[in-house]
XYZ file of C-alpha atoms in Angstrom:
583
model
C 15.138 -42.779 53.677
C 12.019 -43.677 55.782
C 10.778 -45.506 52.363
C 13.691 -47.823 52.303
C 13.630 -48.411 56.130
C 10.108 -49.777 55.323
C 11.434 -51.786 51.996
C 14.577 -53.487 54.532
C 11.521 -54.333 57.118
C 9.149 -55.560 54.849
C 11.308 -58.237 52.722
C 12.922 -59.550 55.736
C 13.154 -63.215 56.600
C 10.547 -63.345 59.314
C 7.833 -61.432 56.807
C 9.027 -62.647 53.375
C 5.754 -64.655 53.051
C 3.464 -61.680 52.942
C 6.135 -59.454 51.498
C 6.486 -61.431 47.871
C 4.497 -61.171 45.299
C 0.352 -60.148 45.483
C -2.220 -62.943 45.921
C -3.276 -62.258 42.194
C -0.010 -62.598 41.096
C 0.871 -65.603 42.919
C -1.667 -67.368 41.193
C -0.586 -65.882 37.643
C 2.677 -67.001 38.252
C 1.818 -70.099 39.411
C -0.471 -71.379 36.781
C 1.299 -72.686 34.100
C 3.624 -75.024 36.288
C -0.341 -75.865 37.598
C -1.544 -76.783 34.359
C 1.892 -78.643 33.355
C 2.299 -80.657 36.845
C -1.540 -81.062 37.115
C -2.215 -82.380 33.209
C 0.794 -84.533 32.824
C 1.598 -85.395 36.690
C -0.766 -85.134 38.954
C -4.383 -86.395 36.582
C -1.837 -89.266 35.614
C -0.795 -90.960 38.746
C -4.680 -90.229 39.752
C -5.680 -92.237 37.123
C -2.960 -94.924 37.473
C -3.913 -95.377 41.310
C -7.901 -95.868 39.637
C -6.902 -97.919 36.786
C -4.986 -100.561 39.895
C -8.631 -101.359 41.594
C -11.103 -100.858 38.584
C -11.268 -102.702 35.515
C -13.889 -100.643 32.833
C -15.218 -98.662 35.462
C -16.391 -101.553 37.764
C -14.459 -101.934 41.066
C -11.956 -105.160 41.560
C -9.920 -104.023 45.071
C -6.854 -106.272 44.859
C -7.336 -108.529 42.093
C -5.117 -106.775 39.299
C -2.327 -106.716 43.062
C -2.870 -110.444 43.433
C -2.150 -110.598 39.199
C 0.808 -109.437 38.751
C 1.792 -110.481 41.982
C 1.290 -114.157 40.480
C 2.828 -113.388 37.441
C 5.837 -115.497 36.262
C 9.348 -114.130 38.154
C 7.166 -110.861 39.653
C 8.782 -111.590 43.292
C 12.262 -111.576 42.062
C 11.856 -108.540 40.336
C 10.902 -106.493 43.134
C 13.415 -107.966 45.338
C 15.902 -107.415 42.735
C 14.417 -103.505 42.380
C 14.896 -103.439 46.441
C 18.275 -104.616 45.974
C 19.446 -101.962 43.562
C 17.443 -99.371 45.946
C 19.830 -100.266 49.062
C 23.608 -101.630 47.498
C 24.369 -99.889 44.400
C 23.573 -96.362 46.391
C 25.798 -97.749 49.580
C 28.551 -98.889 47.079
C 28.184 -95.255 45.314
C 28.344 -93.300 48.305
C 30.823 -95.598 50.087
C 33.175 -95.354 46.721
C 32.206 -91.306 46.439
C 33.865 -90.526 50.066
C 36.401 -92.977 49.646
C 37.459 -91.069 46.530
C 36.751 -87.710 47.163
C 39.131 -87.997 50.396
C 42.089 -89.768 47.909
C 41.575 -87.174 45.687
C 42.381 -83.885 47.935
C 43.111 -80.300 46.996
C 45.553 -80.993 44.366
C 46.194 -80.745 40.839
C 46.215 -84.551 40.525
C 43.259 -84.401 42.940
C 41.489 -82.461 40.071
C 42.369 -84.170 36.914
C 41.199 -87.314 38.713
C 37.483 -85.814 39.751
C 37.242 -84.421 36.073
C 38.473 -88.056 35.001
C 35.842 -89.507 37.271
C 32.871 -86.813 36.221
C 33.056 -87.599 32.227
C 31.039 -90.740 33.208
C 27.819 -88.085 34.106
C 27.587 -86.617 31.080
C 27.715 -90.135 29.215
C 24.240 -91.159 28.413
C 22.665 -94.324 30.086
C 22.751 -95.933 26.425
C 26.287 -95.329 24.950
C 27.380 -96.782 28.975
C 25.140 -99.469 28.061
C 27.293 -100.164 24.423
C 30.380 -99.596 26.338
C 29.901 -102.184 28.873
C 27.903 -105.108 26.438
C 31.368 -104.228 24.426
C 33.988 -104.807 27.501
C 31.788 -108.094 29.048
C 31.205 -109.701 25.501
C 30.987 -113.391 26.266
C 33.683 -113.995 22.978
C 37.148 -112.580 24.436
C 38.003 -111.896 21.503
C 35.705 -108.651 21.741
C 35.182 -108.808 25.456
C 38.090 -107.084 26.922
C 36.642 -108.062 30.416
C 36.024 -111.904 29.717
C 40.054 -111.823 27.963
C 41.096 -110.922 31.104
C 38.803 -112.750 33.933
C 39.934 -115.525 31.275
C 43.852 -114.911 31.377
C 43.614 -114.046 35.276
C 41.733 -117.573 36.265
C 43.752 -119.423 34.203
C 40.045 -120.805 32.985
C 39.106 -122.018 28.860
C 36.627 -119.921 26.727
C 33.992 -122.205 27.872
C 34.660 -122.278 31.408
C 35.057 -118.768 32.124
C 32.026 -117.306 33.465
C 29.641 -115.024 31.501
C 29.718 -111.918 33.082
C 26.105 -110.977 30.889
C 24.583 -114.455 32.118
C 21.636 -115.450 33.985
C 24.131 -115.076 36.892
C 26.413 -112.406 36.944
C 24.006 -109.999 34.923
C 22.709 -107.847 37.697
C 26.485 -107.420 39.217
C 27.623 -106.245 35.274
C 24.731 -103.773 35.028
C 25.589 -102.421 38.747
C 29.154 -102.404 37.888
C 28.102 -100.015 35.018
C 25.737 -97.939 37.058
C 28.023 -96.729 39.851
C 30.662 -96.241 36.871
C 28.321 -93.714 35.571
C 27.733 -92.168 38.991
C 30.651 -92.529 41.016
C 31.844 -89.087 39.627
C 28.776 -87.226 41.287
C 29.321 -88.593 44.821
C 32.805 -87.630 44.366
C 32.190 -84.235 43.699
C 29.610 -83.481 46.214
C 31.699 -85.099 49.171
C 34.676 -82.954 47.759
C 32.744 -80.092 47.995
C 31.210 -80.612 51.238
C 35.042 -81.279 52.898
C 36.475 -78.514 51.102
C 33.626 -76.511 53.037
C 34.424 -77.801 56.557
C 36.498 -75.159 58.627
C 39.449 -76.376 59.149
C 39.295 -74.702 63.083
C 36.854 -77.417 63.828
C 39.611 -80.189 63.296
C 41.899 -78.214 65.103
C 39.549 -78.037 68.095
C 39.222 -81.101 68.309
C 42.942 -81.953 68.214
C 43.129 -79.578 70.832
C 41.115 -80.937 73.386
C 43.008 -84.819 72.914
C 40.745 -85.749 69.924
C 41.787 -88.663 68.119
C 41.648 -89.325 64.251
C 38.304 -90.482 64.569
C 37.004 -88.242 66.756
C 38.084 -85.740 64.140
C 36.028 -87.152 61.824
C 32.761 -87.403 63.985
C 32.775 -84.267 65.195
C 34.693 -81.889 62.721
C 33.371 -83.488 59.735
C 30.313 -86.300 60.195
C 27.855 -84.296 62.302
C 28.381 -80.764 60.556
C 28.121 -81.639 57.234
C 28.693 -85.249 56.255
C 25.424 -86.811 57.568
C 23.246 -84.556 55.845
C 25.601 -84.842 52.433
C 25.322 -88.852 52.612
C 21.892 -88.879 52.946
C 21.764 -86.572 50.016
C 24.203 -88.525 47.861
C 22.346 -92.149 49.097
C 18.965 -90.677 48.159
C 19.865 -89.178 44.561
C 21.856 -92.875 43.762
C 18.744 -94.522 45.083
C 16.101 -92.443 43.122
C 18.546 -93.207 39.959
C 18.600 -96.520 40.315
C 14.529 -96.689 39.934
C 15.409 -95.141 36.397
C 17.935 -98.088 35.014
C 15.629 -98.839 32.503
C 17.730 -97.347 29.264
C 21.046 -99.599 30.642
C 19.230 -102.586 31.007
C 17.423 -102.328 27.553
C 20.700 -101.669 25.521
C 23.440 -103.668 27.460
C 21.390 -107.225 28.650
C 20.976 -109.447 25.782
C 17.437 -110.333 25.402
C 17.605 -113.840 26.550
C 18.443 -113.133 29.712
C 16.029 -109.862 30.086
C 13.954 -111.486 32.015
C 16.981 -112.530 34.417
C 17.930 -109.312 35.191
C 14.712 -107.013 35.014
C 13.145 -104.722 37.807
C 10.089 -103.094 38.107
C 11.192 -100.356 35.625
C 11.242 -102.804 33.116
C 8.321 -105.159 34.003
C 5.655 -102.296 34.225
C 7.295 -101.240 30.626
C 6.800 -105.277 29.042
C 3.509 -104.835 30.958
C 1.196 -101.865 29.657
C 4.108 -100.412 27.583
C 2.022 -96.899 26.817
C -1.501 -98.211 27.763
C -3.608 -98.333 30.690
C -3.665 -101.468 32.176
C -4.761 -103.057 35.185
C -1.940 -104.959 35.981
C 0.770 -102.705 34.613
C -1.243 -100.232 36.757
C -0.669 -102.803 40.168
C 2.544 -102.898 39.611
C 2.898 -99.312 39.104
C 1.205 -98.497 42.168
C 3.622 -100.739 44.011
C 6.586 -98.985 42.703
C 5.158 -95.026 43.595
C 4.613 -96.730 47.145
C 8.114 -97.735 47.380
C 10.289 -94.346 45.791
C 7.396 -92.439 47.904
C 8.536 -94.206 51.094
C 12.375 -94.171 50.184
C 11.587 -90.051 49.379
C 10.112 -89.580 52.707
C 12.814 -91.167 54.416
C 15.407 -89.242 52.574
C 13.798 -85.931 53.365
C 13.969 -86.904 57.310
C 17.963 -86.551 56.803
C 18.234 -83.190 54.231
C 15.348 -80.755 56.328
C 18.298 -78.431 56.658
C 21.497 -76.626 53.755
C 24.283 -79.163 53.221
C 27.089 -78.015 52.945
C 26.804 -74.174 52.614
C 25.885 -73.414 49.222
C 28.763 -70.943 47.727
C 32.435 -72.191 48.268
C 34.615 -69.347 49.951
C 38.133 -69.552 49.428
C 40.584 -69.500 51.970
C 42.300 -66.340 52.743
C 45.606 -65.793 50.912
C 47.884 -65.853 54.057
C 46.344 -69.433 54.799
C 49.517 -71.872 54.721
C 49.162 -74.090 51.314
C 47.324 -78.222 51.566
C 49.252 -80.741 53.077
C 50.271 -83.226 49.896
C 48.449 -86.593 49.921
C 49.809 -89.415 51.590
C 51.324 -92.132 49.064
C 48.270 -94.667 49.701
C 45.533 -92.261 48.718
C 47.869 -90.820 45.607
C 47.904 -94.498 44.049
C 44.272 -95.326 45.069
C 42.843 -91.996 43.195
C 45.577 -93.141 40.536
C 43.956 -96.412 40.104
C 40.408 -95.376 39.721
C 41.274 -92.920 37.623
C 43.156 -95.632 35.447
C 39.985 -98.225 36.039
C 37.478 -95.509 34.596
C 39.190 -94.449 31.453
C 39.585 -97.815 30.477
C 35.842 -98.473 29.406
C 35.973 -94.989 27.634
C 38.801 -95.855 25.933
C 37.389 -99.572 24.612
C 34.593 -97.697 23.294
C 36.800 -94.699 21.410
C 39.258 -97.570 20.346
C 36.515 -99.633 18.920
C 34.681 -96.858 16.692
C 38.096 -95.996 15.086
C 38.077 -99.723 13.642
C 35.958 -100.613 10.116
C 32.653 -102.107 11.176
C 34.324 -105.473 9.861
C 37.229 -105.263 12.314
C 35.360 -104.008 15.252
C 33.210 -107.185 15.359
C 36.086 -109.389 14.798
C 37.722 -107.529 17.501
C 39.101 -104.080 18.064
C 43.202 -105.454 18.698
C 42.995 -107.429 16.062
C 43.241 -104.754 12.946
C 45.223 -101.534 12.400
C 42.825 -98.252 13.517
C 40.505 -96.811 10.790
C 38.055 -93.894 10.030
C 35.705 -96.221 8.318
C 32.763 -96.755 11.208
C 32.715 -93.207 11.247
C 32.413 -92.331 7.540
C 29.724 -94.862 7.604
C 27.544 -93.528 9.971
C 28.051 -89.975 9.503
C 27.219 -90.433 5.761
C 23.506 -91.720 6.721
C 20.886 -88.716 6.966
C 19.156 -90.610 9.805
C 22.028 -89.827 12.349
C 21.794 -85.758 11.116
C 18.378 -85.698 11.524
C 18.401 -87.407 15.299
C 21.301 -84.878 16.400
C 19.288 -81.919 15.130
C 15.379 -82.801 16.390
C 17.075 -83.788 20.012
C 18.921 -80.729 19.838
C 16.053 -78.304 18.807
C 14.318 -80.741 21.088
C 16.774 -80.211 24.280
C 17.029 -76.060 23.418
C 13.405 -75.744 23.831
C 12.315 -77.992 26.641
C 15.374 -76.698 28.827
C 13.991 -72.875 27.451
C 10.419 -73.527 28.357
C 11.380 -75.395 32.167
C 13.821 -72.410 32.987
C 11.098 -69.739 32.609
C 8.147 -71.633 33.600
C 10.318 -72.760 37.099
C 11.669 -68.941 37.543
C 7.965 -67.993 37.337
C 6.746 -70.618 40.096
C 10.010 -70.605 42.579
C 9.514 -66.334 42.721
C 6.398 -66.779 44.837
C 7.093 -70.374 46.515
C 10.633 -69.087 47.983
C 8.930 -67.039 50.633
C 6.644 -69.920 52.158
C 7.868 -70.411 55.482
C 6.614 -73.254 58.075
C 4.658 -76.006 57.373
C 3.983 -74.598 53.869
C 6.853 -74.268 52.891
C 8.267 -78.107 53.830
C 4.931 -79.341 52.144
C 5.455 -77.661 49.071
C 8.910 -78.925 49.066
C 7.642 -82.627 50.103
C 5.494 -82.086 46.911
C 7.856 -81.056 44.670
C 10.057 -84.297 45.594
C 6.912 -86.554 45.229
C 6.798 -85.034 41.827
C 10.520 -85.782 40.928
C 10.249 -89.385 41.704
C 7.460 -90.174 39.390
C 8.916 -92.700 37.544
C 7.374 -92.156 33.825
C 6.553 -95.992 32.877
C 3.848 -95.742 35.465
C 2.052 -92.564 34.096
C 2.872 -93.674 30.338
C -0.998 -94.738 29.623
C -2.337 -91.643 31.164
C -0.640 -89.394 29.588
C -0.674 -91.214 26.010
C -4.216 -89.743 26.644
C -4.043 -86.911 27.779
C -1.682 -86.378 24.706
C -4.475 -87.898 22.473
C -6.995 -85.325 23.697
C -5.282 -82.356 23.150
C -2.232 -83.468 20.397
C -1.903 -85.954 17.782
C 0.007 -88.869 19.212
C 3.406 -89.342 18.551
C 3.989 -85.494 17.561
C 7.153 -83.359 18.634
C 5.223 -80.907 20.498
C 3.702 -83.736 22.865
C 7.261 -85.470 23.135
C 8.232 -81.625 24.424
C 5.493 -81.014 26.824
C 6.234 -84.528 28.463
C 10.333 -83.618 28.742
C 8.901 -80.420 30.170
C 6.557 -81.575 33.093
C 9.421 -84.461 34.015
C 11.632 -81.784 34.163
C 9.209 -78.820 35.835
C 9.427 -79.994 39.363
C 13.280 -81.150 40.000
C 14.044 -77.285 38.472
C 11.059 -75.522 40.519
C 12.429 -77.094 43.845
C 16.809 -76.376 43.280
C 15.165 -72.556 42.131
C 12.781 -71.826 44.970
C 15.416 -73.154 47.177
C 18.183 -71.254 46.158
C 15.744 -67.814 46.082
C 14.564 -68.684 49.668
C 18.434 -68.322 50.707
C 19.456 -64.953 49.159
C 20.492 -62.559 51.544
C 18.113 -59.820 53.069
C 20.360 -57.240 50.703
C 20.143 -59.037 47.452
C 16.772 -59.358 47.831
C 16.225 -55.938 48.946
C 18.339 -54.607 45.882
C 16.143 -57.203 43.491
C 12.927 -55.352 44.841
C 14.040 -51.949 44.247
C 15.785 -52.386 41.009
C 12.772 -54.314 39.403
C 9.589 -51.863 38.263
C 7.748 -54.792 37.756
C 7.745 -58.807 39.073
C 9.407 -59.853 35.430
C 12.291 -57.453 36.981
C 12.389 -58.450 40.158
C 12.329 -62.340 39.092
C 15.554 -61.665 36.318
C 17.715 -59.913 39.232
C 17.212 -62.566 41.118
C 18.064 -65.210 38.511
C 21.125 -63.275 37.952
C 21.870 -63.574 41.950
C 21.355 -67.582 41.908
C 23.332 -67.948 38.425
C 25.091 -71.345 39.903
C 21.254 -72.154 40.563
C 20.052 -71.523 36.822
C 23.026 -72.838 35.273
C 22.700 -76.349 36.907
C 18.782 -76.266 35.779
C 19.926 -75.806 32.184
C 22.751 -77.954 31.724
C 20.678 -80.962 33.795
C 17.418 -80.626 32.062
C 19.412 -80.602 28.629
C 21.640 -83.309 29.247
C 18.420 -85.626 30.607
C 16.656 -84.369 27.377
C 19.584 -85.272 25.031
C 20.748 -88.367 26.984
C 17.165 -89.761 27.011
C 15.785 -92.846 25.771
C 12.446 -94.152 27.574
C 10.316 -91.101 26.942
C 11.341 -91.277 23.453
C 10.377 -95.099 23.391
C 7.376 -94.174 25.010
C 5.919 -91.048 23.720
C 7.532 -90.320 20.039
C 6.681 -90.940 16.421
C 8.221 -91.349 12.853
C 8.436 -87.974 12.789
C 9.931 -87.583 16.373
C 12.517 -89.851 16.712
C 15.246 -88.271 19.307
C 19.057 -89.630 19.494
C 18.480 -92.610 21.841
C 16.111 -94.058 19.786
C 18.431 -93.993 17.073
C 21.090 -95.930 19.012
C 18.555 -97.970 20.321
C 18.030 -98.977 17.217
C 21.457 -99.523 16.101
C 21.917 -102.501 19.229
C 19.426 -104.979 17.438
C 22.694 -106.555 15.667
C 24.919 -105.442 18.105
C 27.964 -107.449 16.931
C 27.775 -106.856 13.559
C 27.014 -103.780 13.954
C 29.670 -102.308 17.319
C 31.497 -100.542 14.768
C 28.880 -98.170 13.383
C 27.229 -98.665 16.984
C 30.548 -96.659 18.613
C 30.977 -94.271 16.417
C 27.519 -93.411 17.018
C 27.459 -93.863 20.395
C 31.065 -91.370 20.733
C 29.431 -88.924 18.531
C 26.486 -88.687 20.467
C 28.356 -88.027 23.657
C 30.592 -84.946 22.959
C 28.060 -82.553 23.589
C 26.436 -83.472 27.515
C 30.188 -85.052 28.617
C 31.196 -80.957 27.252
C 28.902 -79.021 28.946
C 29.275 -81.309 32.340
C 32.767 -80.989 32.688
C 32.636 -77.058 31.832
C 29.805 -76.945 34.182
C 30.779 -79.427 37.342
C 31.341 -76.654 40.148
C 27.977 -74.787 39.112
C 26.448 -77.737 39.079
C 27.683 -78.826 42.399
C 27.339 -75.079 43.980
C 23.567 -74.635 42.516
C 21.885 -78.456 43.616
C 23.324 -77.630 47.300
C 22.072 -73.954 47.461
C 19.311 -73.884 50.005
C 19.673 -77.493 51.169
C 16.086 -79.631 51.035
C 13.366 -77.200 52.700
């Protein structure tokens, strides 16, 4: 009895830091995240930041800035990078409450969210296809230009080109918060659903008006902190757009519509350059800034991390009000519809699908074609040996470093955390060069096993931070129970796992789907003999029209699998990123 008095007093909250694990052990369990982050991370961005003022050793200060600064349209991409960083994550978040409200606690509240989630698990490419299909300049393939065309009343050559020099950034953001829409939506849903309904009643009480309500029963608890979350994950994905703009912007107008994702890529590609590096350096300065900002807003949990549901003598939802039924209606209508073009189109022969998906009776044909090629078998089974084992190897090597980093408290711990964000947000185009050599030193380029251990340290720190965070807010008794039921740490860490399951099931399904949905580390880091699935769609878009049939069919095969395991897994997913909040 005195033993486990001493046990509950040693692993409680004020003296978990000295409580878990041994010094020795800390460092143990620490080390290979160390080697991973500090290889294929840290030494990278190290040698970017040299590479930006040197040039073979010899210091230049500016001049590679001043470069690429000069270079031809290098101010309008960055502006055009700033202006993805600050609309597309207002219209996403904007759209995300708007629809989570419409959407309610309701069956026809849920089949919309699961409607509007399918576009997560899509990759970035097949969205890409799908939306190149719908705003094809010829209306009689462009579903989009047939009807801007009917609507305006305008001729085929007076309608405007939604994939022009133009319109081209608004039809690539119009795609983005398609694909992301569904996450803000889910988030904000979750975060009302966990507002007490006796704060809205207090505030009625006292003379509170509507809005009132919704400052003080729903903004200041929880909503604040949950925008700021949702604005800050929209605006870190929008510094990854690279994959949408490669496959659905025709190359004529590249240039038209690129941002610093794609200009450091058309730069240095996988070298080390000097003015690739500039312009790398530019971009860490600006996601590190945006991070830093973000963190100001999400120190604390938001919303509470595991849903409780309402007691079974509570009195049944209010039903929606007519306005918000037809508005979650409508979206729900307006997102199927590019899903459906592309579904339509792949059951058309690759001859009909180019002339037009309406214009010929459905057929089997684009997929017989494609699924009769051994170069489509062999992508779906090297990205999915590929996507087992990196999401294997992160999981363990992540439970191994959040064991001892969940019991920092202080300073420490919020600087581990502000590390572990820093870490996220490296985009990979600007660490491409270094660790092409780091891969070179210790691996044949081009191999498997260095496409792996990149996919591995990209994904390391996103799953060490949701894992240490949802450890660090266990209760004192689950903890407790961990500590006695485990003989050794390997225990201790698996009882804890099995605590946070929410936690290690949104690790696995994320790092898998980014690993099977990926594109620019294959372009970056693969060979022959390591050619994931995006590369082999990638591949496919070089004769897009001639080729949208096979393209589709492709494209719809390749998303079964991540659009599966997202929809299975949306309230884990949801219930694991929020427990713990940002520490």
């Amino acid at each position: 009895m005195l033993g486990e008095i001493a046990v509950l007093d040693d692993v409680g909250p004020p003296r978990r830091g000295r409580a878990y694990p041994a010094a020795g052990a800390t460092s143990a369990l620490l080390l290979p995240a160390g080697l991973l982050l500090g290889g294929l991370l840290l030494w990278p961005v190290l040698r970017t930041l040299h590479a930006s003022v040197t040039t073979d050793g010899r210091w230049v200060g500016a001049d590679h800035f001043r470069t690429a600064w000069a270079g031809p349209g290098t101010p309008a991409v960055v502006g055009r990078t700033l202006l993805w960083a600050l609309v597309v994550p207002a219209v996403v978040t904007a759209l995300g409450y708007l629809l989570a409200t419409a959407t309610g606690r309701s069956a026809t509240g849920r089949l919309v969210r699961l409607i509007l989630v399918l576009p997560i698990g899509v990759p970035l490419v097949v969205t890409g296809v799908t939306f190149r299909l719908m705003y094809d300049p010829d209306p009689t393939r462009g579903l989009a230009t047939s009807l801007a065309a009917r609507l305006t009343g305008a001729s085929v050559e007076t309608t405007p080109l939604l994939l022009g020099p133009r319109l081209v950034t608004v039809a690539l953001m119009s795609a983005f918060v398609w694909a992301w829409v569904g996450l803000a939506v889910v988030v904000f849903r979750a975060a009302l659903d966990a507002v007490p309904p006796s704060l809205a009643d207090a505030v009625r009480a006292y003379g509170g008006s509507r809005r009132d309500v919704f400052w003080d029963a729903q903004w200041r608890p929880l909503l604040l902190r949950t925008v700021a979350v949702v604005f800050a994950l929209v605006a870190l994905g929008t510094s990854r757009t690279f994959d949408l703009i490669l496959i659905m912007v025709p190359g004529s107008v590249r240039d038209d519509a690129a941002v610093l994702a794609v200009r450091v890529w058309q730069t240095s590609g996988g070298t080390t350059t000097g003015e690739g590096a500039a312009l790398g350096v530019i971009w860490l300065a600006a996601v590190a800034v945006g991070m830093l900002v973000a963190a100001l807003f999400v120190r604390q949990a938001w919303p509470p991390p595991r849903h409780v549901d309402p007691p079974p003598d509570d009195p049944p939802p209010a039903p929606a009000r007519r306005l918000p039924r037809l508005v979650a209606a409508g979206a729900a209508i307006v997102w199927l519809v590019p899903l459906a073009t592309l579904v339509v189109t792949s059951l058309h022969a690759p001859v009909d699908a180019a002339a037009g998906w309406w214009s010929a009776p459905p057929s089997v044909d684009s997929y017989a074609t494609v699924l009769s090629g051994a170069e489509l078998w062999h992508s779906l089974l090297f990205t999915l040996a590929l996507a087992t084992v990196v999401t294997a190897t992160v999981l363990g090597v992540a439970l191994l470093a959040a064991y001892p980093l969940a019991w920092l408290t202080g300073p420490a711990a919020q600087f581990t955390g502000l590390l572990l964000m820093a870490a996220v947000v490296v985009p990979v185009q600007v660490v491409a060069g270094p660790v092409n050599e780091v891969l070179g030193a210790v691996l044949s380029s081009g191999t498997a096993r260095g496409l792996a251990l990149v996919h591995i340290a990209l994904g390391l720190p996103f799953a060490v931070l949701v894992l240490r965070n949802a450890f660090a807010d266990l209760p004192a008794d689950q903890v407790r129970d961990a500590r006695l039921g485990g003989r050794h740490w390997w225990g201790t860490v698996a009882r804890l796992a099995r605590h946070n399951r929410p936690a290690v099931v949104a690790v696995c399904v994320l790092e898998f789907v980014q690993v099977w949905n990926d594109l620019v580390v294959g372009l970056l880091f693969s060979g022959a003999d390591a050619a994931p699935l995006g590369l082999f769609l990638h591949g496919q878009t070089r004769h897009f029209v001639a080729n949208s049939g096979v393209l589709t069919a492709g494209s719809v095969l390749a998303s079964i699998l991540p659009v599966v395991l997202v929809v299975l897994a949306r309230r884990q997913l949801v219930v694991g990123l929020v427990a713990g909040g940002v520490r």
